[in-house]
Each structure stands twice: as structure tokens, then as C-alpha cells.
Coordinates of C-alpha atoms in Angstrom, one line a residue:
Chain A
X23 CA 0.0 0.0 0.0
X24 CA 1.5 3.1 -1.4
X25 CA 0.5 6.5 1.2
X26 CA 0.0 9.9 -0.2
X27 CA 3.3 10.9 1.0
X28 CA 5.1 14.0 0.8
X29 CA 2.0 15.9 -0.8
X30 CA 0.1 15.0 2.4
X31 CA 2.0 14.9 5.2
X32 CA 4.1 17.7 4.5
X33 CA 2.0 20.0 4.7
X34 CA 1.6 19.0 8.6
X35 CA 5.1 19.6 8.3
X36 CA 5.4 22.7 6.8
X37 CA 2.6 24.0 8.6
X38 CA 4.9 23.3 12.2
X39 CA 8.2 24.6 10.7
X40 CA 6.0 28.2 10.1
X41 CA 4.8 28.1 13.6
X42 CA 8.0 27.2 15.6
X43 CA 9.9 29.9 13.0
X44 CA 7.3 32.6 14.8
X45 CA 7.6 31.6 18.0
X46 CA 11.3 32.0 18.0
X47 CA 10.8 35.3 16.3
X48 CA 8.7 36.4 18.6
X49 CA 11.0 35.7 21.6
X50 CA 14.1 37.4 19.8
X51 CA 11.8 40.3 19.6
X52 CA 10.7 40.4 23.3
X53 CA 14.2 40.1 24.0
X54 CA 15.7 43.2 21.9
Chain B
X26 CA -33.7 16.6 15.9
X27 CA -34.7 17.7 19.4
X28 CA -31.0 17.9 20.8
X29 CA -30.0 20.0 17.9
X30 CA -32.5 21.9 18.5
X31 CA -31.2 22.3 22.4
X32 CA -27.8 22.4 21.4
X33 CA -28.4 25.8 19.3
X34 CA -31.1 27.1 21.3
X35 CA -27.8 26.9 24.5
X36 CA -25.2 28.3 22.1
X37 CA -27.9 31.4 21.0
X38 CA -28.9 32.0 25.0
X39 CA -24.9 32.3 25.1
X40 CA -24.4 34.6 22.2
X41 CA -27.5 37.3 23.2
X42 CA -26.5 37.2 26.6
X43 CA -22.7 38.4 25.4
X44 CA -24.4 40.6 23.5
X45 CA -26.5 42.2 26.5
X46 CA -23.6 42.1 28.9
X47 CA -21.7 44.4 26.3
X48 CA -23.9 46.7 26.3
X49 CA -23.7 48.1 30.1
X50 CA -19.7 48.7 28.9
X51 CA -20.4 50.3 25.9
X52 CA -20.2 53.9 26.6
X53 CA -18.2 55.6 23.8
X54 CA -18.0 55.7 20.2
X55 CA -14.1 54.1 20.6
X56 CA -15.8 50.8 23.0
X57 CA -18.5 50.7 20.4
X58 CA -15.9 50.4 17.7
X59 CA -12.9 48.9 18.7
X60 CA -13.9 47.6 22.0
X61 CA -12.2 50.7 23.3
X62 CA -8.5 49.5 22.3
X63 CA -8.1 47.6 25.5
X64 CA -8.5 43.8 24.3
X65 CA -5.7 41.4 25.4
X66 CA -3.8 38.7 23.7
X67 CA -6.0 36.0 24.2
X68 CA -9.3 38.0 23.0
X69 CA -7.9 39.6 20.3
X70 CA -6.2 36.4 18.7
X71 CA -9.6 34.4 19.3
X72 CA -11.6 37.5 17.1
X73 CA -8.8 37.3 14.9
X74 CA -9.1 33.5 14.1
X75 CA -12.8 33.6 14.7
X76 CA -13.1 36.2 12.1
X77 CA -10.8 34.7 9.5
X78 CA -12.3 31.1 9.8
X79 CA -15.7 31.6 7.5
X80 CA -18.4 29.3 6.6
X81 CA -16.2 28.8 3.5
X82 CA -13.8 27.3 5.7
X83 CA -15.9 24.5 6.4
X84 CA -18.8 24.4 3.8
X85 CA -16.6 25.2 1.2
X86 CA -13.9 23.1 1.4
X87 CA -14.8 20.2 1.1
X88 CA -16.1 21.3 -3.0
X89 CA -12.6 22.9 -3.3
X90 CA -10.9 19.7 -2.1
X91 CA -13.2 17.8 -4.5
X92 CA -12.2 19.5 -8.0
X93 CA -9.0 20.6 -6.8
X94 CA -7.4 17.9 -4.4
X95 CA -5.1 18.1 -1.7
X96 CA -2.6 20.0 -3.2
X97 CA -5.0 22.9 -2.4
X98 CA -4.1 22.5 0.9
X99 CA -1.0 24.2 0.4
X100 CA -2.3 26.9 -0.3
X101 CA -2.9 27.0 3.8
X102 CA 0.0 28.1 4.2
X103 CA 0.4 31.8 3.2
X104 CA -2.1 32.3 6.1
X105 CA 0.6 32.0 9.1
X106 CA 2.8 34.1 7.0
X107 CA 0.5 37.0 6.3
X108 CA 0.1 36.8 9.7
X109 CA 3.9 36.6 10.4
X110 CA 3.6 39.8 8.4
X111 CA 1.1 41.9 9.8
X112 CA 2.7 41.4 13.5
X113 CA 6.5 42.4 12.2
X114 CA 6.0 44.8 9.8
X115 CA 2.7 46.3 9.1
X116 CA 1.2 46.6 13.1
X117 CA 4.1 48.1 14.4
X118 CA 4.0 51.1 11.7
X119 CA -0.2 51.2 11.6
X120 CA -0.8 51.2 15.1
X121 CA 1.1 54.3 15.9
X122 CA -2.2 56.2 15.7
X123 CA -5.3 54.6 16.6
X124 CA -8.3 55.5 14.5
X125 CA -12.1 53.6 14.3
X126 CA -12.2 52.7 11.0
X127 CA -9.3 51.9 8.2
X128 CA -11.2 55.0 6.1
X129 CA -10.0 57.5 9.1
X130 CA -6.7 55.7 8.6
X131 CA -6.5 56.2 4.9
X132 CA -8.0 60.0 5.6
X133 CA -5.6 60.5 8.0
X134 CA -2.1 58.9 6.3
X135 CA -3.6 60.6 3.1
X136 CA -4.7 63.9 4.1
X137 CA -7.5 63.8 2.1
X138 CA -11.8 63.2 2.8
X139 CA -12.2 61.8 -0.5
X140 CA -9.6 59.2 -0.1
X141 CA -11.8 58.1 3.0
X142 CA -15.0 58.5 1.0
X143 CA -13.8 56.0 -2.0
X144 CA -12.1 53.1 0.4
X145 CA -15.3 53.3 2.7
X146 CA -17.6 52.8 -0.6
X147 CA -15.3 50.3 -1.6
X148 CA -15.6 48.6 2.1
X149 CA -19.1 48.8 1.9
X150 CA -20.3 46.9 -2.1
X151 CA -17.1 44.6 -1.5
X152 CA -18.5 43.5 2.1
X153 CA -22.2 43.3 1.0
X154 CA -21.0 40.5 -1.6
X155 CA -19.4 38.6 1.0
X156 CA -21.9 39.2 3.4
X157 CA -24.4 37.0 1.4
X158 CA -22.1 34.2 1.0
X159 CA -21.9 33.5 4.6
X160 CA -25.8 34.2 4.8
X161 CA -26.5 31.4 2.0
X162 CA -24.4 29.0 4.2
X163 CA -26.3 30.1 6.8
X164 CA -29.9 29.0 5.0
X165 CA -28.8 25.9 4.2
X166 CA -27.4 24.9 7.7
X167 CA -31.0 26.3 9.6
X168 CA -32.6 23.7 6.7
X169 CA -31.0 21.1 7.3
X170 CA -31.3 21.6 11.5
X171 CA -34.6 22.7 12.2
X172 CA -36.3 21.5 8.5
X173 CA -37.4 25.4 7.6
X174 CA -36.8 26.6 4.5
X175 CA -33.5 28.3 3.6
X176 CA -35.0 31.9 3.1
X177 CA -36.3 31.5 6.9
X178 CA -33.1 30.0 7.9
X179 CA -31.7 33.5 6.1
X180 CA -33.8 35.8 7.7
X181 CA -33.7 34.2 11.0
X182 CA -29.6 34.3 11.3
X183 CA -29.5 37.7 10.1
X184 CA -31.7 38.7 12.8
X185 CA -29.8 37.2 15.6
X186 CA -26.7 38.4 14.2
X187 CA -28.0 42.0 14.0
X188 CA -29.4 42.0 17.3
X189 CA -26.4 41.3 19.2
X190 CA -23.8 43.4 16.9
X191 CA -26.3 46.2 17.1
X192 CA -26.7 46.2 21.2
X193 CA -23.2 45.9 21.9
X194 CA -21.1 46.9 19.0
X195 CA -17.5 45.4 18.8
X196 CA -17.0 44.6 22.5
X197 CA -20.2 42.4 21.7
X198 CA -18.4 41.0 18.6
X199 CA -14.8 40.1 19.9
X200 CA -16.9 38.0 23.0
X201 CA -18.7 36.3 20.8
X202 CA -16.1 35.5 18.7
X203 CA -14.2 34.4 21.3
X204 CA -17.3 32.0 22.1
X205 CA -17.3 31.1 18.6
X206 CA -14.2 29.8 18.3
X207 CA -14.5 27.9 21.4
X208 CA -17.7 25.8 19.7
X209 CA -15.6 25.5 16.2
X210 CA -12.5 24.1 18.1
X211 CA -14.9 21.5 20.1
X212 CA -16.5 20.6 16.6
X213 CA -13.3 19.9 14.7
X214 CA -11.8 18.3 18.1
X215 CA -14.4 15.6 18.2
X216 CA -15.4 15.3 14.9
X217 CA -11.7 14.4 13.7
X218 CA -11.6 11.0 15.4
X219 CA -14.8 10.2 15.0
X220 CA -14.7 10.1 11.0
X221 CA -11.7 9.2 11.0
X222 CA -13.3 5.8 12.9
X223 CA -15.6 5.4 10.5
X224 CA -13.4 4.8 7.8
X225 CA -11.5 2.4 9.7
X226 CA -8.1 4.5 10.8
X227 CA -6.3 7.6 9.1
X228 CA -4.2 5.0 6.9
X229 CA -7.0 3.2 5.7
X230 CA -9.1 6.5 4.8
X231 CA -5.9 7.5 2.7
X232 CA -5.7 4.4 1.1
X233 CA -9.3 4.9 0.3
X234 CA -9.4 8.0 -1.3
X235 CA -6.0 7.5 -3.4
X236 CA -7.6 4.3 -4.6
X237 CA -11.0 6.1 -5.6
X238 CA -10.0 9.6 -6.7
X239 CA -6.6 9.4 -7.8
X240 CA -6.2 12.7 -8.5
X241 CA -6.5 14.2 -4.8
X242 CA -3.5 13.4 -3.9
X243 CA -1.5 14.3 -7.0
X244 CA 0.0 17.7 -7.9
X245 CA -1.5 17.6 -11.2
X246 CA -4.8 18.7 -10.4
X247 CA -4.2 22.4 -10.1
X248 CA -1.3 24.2 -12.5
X249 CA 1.0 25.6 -10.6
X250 CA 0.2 29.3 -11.5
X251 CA -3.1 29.0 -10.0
X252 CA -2.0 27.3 -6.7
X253 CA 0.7 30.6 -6.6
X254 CA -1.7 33.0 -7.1
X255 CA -4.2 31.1 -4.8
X256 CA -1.3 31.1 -1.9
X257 CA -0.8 34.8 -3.2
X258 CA -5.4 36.1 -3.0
X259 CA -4.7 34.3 0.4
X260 CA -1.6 36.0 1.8
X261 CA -2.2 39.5 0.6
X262 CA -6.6 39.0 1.6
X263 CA -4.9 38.6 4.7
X264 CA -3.2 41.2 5.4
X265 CA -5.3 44.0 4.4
X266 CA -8.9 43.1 4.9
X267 CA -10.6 46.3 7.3
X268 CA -11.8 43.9 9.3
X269 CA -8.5 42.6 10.3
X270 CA -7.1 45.5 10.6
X271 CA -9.7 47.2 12.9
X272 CA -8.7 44.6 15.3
X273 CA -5.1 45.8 15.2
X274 CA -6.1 49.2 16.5
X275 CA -8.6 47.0 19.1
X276 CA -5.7 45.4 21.2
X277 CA -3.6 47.5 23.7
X278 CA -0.3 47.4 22.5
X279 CA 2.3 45.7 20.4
X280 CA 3.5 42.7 22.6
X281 CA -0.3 41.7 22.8
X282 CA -0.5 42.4 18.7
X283 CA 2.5 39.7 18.5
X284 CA 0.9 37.2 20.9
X285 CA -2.4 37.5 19.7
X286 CA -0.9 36.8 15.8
X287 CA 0.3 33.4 17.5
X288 CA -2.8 32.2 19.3
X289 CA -5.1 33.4 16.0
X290 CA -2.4 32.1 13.2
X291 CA -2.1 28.3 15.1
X292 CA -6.3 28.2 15.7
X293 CA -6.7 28.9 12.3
X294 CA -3.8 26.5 11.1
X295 CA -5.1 24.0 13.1
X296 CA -8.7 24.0 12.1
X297 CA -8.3 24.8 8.3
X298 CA -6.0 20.9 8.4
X299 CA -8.4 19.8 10.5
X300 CA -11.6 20.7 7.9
X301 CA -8.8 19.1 5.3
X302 CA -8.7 15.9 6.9
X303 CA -12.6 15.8 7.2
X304 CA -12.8 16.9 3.7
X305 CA -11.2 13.2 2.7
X306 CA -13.6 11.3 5.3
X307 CA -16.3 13.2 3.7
X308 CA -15.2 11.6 -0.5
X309 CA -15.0 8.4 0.6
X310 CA -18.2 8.3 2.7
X311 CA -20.2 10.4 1.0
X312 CA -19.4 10.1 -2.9
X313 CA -22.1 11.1 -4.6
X314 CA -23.3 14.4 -3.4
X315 CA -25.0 16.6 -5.8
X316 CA -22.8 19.8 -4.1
X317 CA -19.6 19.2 -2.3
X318 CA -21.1 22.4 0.2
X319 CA -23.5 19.8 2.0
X320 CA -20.3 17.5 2.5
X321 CA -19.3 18.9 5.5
X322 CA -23.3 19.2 7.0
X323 CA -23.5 15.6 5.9
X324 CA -20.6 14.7 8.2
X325 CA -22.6 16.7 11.2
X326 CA -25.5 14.5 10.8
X327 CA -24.8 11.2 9.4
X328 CA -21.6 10.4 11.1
X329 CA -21.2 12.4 14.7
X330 CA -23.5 11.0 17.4
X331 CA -26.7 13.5 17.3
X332 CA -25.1 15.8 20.2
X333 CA -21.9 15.7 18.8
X334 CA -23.2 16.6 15.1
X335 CA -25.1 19.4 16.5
X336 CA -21.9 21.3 18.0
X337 CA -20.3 20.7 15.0
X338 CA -23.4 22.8 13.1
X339 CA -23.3 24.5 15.7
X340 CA -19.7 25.3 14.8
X341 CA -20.3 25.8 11.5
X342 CA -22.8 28.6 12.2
X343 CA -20.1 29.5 14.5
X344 CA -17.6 30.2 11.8
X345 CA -20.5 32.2 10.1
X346 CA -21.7 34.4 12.4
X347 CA -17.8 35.6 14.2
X348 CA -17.4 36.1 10.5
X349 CA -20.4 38.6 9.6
X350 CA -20.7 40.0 12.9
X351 CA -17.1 41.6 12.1
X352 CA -18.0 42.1 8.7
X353 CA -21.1 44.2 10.2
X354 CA -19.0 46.4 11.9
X355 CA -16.8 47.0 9.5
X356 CA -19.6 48.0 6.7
X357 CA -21.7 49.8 9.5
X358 CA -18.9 51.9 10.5
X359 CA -18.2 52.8 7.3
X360 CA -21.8 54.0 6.7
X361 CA -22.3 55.6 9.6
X362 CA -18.9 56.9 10.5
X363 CA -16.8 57.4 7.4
X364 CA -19.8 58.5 5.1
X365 CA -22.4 59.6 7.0
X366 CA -20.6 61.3 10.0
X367 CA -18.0 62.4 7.6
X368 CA -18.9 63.6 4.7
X369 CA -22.8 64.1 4.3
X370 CA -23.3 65.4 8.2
X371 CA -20.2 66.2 10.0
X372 CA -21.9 68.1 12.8
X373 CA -23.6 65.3 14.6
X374 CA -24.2 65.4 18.6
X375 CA -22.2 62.9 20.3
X376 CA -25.6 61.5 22.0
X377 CA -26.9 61.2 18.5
X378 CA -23.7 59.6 16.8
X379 CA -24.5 56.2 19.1
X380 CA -28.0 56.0 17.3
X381 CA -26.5 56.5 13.5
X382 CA -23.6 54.4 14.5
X383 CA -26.0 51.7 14.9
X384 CA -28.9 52.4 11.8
X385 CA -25.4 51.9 9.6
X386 CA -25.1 48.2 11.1
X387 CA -28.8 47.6 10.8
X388 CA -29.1 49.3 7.1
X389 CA -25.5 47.0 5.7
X390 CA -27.5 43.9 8.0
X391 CA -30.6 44.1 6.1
X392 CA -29.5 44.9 2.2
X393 CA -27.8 41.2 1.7
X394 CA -31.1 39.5 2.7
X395 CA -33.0 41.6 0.8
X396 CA -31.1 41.4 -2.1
X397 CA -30.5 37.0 -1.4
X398 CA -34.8 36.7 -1.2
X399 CA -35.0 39.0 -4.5
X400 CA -32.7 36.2 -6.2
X401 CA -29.9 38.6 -6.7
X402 CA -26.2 37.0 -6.1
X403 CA -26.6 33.2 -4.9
X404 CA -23.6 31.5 -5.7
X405 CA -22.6 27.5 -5.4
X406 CA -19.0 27.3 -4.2
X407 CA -18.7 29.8 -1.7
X408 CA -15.4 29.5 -1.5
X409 CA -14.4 31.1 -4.8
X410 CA -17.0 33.8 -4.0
X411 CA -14.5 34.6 -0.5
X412 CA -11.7 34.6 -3.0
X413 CA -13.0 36.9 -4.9
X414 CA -13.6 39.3 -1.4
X415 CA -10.1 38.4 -0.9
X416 CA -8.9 39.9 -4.1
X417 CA -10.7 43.0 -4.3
X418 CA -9.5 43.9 -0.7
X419 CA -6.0 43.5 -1.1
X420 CA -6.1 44.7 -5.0
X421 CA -7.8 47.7 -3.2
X422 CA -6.0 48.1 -0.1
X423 CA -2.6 46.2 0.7
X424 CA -0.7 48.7 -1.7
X425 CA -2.0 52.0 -0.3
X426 CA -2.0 50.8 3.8
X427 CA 0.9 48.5 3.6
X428 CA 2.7 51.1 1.1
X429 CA 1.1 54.0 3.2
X430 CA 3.3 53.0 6.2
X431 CA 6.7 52.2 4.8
X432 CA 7.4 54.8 1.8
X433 CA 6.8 58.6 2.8
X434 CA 6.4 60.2 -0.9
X435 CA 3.0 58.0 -1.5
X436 CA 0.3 60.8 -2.0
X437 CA -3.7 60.9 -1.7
X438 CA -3.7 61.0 -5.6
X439 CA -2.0 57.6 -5.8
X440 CA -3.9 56.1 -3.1
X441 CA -7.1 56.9 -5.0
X442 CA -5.5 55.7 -8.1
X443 CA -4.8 52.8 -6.9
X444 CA -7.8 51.5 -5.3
X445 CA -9.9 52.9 -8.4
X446 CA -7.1 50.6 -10.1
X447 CA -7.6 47.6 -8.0
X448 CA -10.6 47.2 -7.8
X449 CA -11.3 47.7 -11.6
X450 CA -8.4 45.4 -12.7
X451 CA -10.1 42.6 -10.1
X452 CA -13.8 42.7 -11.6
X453 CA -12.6 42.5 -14.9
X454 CA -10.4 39.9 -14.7
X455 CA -12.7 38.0 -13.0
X456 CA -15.3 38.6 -16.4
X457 CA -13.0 38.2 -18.6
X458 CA -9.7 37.5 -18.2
X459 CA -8.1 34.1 -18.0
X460 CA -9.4 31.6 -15.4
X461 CA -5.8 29.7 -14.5
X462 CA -4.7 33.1 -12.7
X463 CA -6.5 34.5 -9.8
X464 CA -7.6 38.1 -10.6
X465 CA -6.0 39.0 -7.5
X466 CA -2.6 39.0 -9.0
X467 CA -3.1 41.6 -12.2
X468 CA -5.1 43.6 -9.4
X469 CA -2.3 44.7 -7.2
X470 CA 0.4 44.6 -9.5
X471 CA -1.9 47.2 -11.5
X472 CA -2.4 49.1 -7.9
X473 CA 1.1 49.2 -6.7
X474 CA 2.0 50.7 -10.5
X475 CA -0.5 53.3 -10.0
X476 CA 0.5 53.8 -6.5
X477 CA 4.0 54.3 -7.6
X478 CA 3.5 56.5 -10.9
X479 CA 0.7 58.7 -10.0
X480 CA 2.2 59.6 -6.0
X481 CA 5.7 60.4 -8.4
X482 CA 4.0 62.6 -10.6
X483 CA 1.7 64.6 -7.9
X484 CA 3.0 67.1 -4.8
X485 CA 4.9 65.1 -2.2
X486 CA 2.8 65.1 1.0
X487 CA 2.4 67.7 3.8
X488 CA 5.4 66.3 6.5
X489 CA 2.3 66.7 9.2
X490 CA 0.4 63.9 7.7
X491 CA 2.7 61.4 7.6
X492 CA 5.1 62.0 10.5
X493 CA 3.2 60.0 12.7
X494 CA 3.9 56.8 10.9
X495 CA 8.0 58.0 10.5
X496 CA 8.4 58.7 13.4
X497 CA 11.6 56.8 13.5
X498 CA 12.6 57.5 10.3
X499 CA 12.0 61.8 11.5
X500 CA 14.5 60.8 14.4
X501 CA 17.2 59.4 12.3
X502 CA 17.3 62.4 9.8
X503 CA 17.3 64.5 13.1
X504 CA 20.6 62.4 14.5
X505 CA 23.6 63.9 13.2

């Protein structure tokens, strides 16, 4: 059985890598 | 059917008596508003994601996900960013006077009354459109509930959304929202394991969707211009929408703006995969549906436990109402305020300002039902009808806000120029120009030329307008 893949899960992916990129923006800019 | 009934007769007892309770701290035109700038982070990131997650979200969808496949799902991800965006570089800059409405904004960076006449009449047509999108959902959600007919299910939504926006203003709205999103993240919550039961586990539901529609999970079913310039409509509708902006000027201060940004951008994440996910439950157990909007309704009813499938109607009404409540501020304030109090009777008494402040939501309230029951702008996929809302408020209004804020020399003619521009460029792409590229691209690149040219060609700006917003800039010319 052959999953969806990279199309599918990496958008789960993706969408986590955006999130943790803001978060550690966020705290570099509370820190300044 | 009685405990759906129950179940929405709770969740409307909730939303009236937020409404009621915002009324006793409704006291100035500022509360009534923007809830009188105060709201915190988590408030002002649950109206934020509230207010972005529409009916499209989850009626929509689900036909999207249908003719386009997953490969629309990426498409998701210019929302964090725009939001990413609006927290580092737009807020910051926008914020550094707090107006009512983005016309005062564009009347204030622009130095100019007409400028804040033509974006509030552009505000006001573009959000009548959108208005009866969410309404439609609406109808077909009180049909399939409470068995009345959709125009009923219209008129009855309408009224409770009017009643409570009306009483209480924005304080009223941001509550509910907050409410709102509440109900839509219980929905998604327990509806996600629950389909995903039904089709025997989350690796069998893939395999049984790859196996019947091929296509869904392949990259071939939308060209790759269109998923740009979808990932594009969604980024800039984003950013520039008055009703997201309003709410910018709505929470206290900057380090609430960024953490309010990360609550609303991870909600809104979260439930847009979540709707995905359901989307695929919803091919496989429903295939034959004569629209793809009554997937996601289908799922409510057929495969949720009857509680269960009434929160998550409830939810989708949720979605609906946080999103024309908003919507109803934004058009009322710029009937009442921007036109009205502005430009046709600028002496009004405060006491009577309250009163016309709310006529404008009841008057932009009442025209999309009257125009839906005259037959007049029903449309199938209301997702492609919120595009097009997308598109003409950022072909309208990224360049001239977003621009407004960073570049000094941008003038009132070339704001005008480029909203006239916009919004022109938008409708007629949409008629006739080709389908394969959203018409929110030709749009702004036509608006940020006009912009550009016509602010070039016209009288630099009075340095008291814009100082405010360069501030910083003003210091560093000042430094030796």
C-alpha cells in the first residue's frame, strides 16, 4: 500500500516549521 | 432533531446574553468600535481567528478539495505568514495612531476626505458581496437543523446576528467571537476522530481515497500558476482586509498584537487541516453528493452522534456568524462613521452619533437578505465567492496601507489611483480575463504601478500627515 506521502503529510510539516519559526521570532523580539 | 435543537437554542442563550452584557460597557464611540483598544492577547487572537475562519472554511472546502485535491491544501500556508507579516512589519508602523475605522486611517495617512469617501464605498459593495455568501451557508445549515426553509433559515440568522452586533457593537463582537471559536475548536476536536473511525483509521481513509479519486492526492490537479496565485489572493486578503485591521487598532499594545498573531495564526492553522482531513472522510463516505457544500453538513448528521453533530453545526454557524458579525462592523462603521458622520453630516451630537452608529449596522445587515430573497447574487462554491472578497481587498488596499506606512512620498492621488485601479483590474479579470490566474494578481500589480507613478507625478505630501507613521525615520534624519 503506497501513502499519499510527501503531498500530504508535508503540509503537517510545513505547517509546524512556520509556527515554531514565529515563536522564536517572537522571543528574539521580546528580548531586543 | 430535538437535541440539535437544544444544542443551538444553549449556544444562541450564550451569544444574546454576550451581546446584552456588552452593552452596560459600551459607553463611547471608541468601545463601540474597537472595544475601546483595550482587548488582550487572548481576546484579540480568538476574534482574529474567529473572524478569518468563515463558513467557506468548512462548507466550502470540502467542494474545493473535490475538484482541486489536496494539493490545495497548500495553499494554507500563506495564512501563518500573512500573519507573520502583519505582526513584524505592518502593526508596528499602523498602530502608531489609533483610528475607528481603516477610512479615518486612509483620511488621516492621506490627508484627504475623499480618499476616506472612496475606500469606505469600496468597504461597503465589496463586504455586501461577501456578506451574502456567509448568509447562503447560513440558510442551508437552519434547513438542514430545524427543517425550515433556507429563506427562513436567512432571515432568521440575520436577525440574531443583528441583534447582538447592534446592542453591543465590537465589545459584543470580539466576545462572541471568542465564544465562537470555542464551539468551532470542540467541533473539529471531536469530529476528527470520529470520521476518521468510520473509515477504519487515518491510513485506511488514505488508502481509500487514493484508490477512488486518484487525483486528490496528486500535484497535477491544479497548475501551478493557479496554486501561486491562490497562496498569493490568500496572503495579501490577509493582510489588508478592514476587518482585520480594525482589530489591530482593538488590542492594547504591540506585545499583545505579537501574541495574539500566534494564538489566532495556530487556531486557524489547526482548524483549516483539520476541515482538510474531514474533507477526505467526507469523499469516501459520501461520494455522490449533488454539491460538495452539503459534504461537511453531511458529516454533522450522518456520522457524529446526534449531540456531537449538533456542536459541530453549531460550529459551522459559529464560523459564520464571528465572521459577519465583524463584517457588520466594518460595513456599519463605514456607513455611519466614514460616510455619514463624515462627509454628508459632519456636525452630529455625540448623544446622536450612538443612534446613527448603529442604523449603519442595521441598514448593511438588512441589504444582503433583501437582495439574497430578491434572487440577486446566490452562488454555489462559496469558497471562490470569498476569494474573490479576498482579491478585491488586497487589489484595493494592501498597496495604499501597507505602502502608506513604509514609503513617505506615496500621495492621496496615488492612493485613489490605486484602489480605483484595484478594484477595476479585479472585476474585470474576473469577467473576462483568464481563469488559470486568480484576478488577484493583475489587481495589485496594477495598484502598486498606479501607486507608484501617479504619487511620483503629484506634490509630495504635507510632512504633518505622515510624520506620525516615521516617526523613527524623523529621528534618524534628526541624528547627526
Amino acid at each position: 500500500m503506497k501513502g499519499p506521502g510527501f503531498l500530504f503529510w508535508g503540509l503537517f510539516l510545513a505547517c509546524g516549521l512556520v509556527v515554531t519559526a514565529y515563536v522564536v521570532w517572537m522571543w528574539w523580539e521580546e528580548r531586543r | 432533531m430535538s437535541i440539535q435543537v437544544t444544542v443551538f437554542a444553549a449556544y444562541f442563550v450564550v451569544v444574546f446574553a454576550i451581546g446584552w452584557l456588552s452593552l452596560r460597557r459600551t459607553r463611547t464611540e471608541e468601545d463601540y468600535w474597537i472595544a475601546g483598544g483595550r482587548l488582550g492577547w487572548f481576546i484579540g487572537g480568538a476574534t482574529v481567528a474567529a473572524t478569518h475562519t468563515s463558513a467557506g472554511t468548512f462548507v466550502g472546502t470540502i467542494g474545493v478539495m473535490y475538484t482541486a485535491g489536496w494539493s490545495f491544501g497548500w495553499v494554507l500556508l500563506s495564512i501563518p505568514l500573512a500573519y507573520w507579516f502583519v505582526a513584524a512589519v505592518l502593526a508596528p508602523r499602523f498602530t502608531r495612531v489609533r483610528q475607528l475605522t481603516l477610512p479615518a486611517f486612509m483620511e488621516d495617512r492621506y490627508y484627504s476626505k475623499g480618499v476616506r469617501g472612496l475606500a469606505a464605498g469600496i468597504v461597503l459593495i465589496a463586504t455586501v458581496v461577501y456578506i451574502q455568501a456567509q448568509i447562503v451557508a447560513g440558510g442551508l445549515i437552519a434547513n438542514i437543523v430545524f427543517g425550515v426553509p433556507t429563506e427562513w433559515g436567512m432571515l432568521g440568522f440575520t436577525g440574531i446576528l443583528l441583534a447582538y452586533t447592534v446592542i453591543g457593537g465590537m465589545i459584543a463582537v470580539v466576545y462572541t467571537d471568542a465564544f465562537q471559536l470555542v464551539v468551532m475548536l470542540l467541533g473539529v476536536l471531536f469530529a476528527l476522530p470520529l470520521a476518521v473511525r468510520q473509515t477504519d483509521g487515518l491510513d485506511n481513509l488514505l488508502y481509500l481515497v487514493e484508490s477512488a479519486h486518484p487525483m486528490v492526492f496528486s500535484w497535477g490537479t491544479l497548475p501551478g500558476t493557479l496554486l501561486f496565485t491562490m497562496g498569493l489572493a490568500f496572503f495579501l486578503g490577509s493582510i489588508a482586509t478592514p476587518e482585520r485591521l480594525i482589530r489591530l487598532y482593538a488590542m492594547k499594545d504591540m506585545k499583545t498584537i505579537r501574541r495574539g498573531m500566534l494564538f489566532a495564526l495556530v487556531a486557524i492553522t489547526g482548524i483549516n487541516l483539520i476541515v482538510f482531513v474531514l474533507a477526505l472522510a467526507a469523499i469516501v463516505l459520501f461520494p455522490a453528493l449533488p454539491t460538495g457544500d452539503l459534504a461537511m453538513p453531511m458529516v454533522a448528521t450522518a456520522v457524529l452522534p446526534p449531540t456531537l453533530g449538533a456542536v459541530m453545526l453549531a460550529a459551522i454557524t459559529a464560523a459564520m456568524m464571528s465572521t459577519v458579525d465583524s463584517l457588520l462592523i466594518v460595513a456599519g462603521s463605514a456607513l455611519s462613521v466614514d460616510i455619514y458622520q463624515n462627509l454628508i453630516h459632519p456636525d452630529v451630537t455625540p448623544r446622536r452619533r450612538m443612534v446613527v452608529d448603529r442604523m449603519g449596522i442595521v441598514v448593511v445587515g438588512s441589504v444582503p437578505v433583501i437582495l439574497l430573497l430578491s434572487g440577486v447574487g446566490e452562488g454555489e462554491l462559496v469558497q471562490f465567492i470569498v476569494l474573490l472578497f479576498s482579491a478585491l481587498m488586497a487589489s484595493s488596499f494592501v498597496v495604499p496601507v501597507v505602502g502608506g506606512v513604509l514609503w513617505r512620498r506615496a500621495t492621496k492621488e496615488g492612493a485613489a489611483a490605486a484602489m480605483l485601479g484595484g478594484v477595476s483590474t479585479t472585476l474585470t479579470w474576473e469577467a473576462y480575463g483568464p481563469e488559470h490566474i486568480d484576478p488577484v494578481l493583475p489587481g495589485f500589480l496594477v495598484s502598486a504601478v498606479l501607486w507608484t507613478v501617479v504619487s511620483l507625478l503629484t506634490p509630495p505630501p504635507p510632512r504633518g500627515a505622515v510624520d506620525p507613521y516615521f516617526s523613527d525615520a524623523v529621528a534618524q534624519e534628526m541624528d547627526p
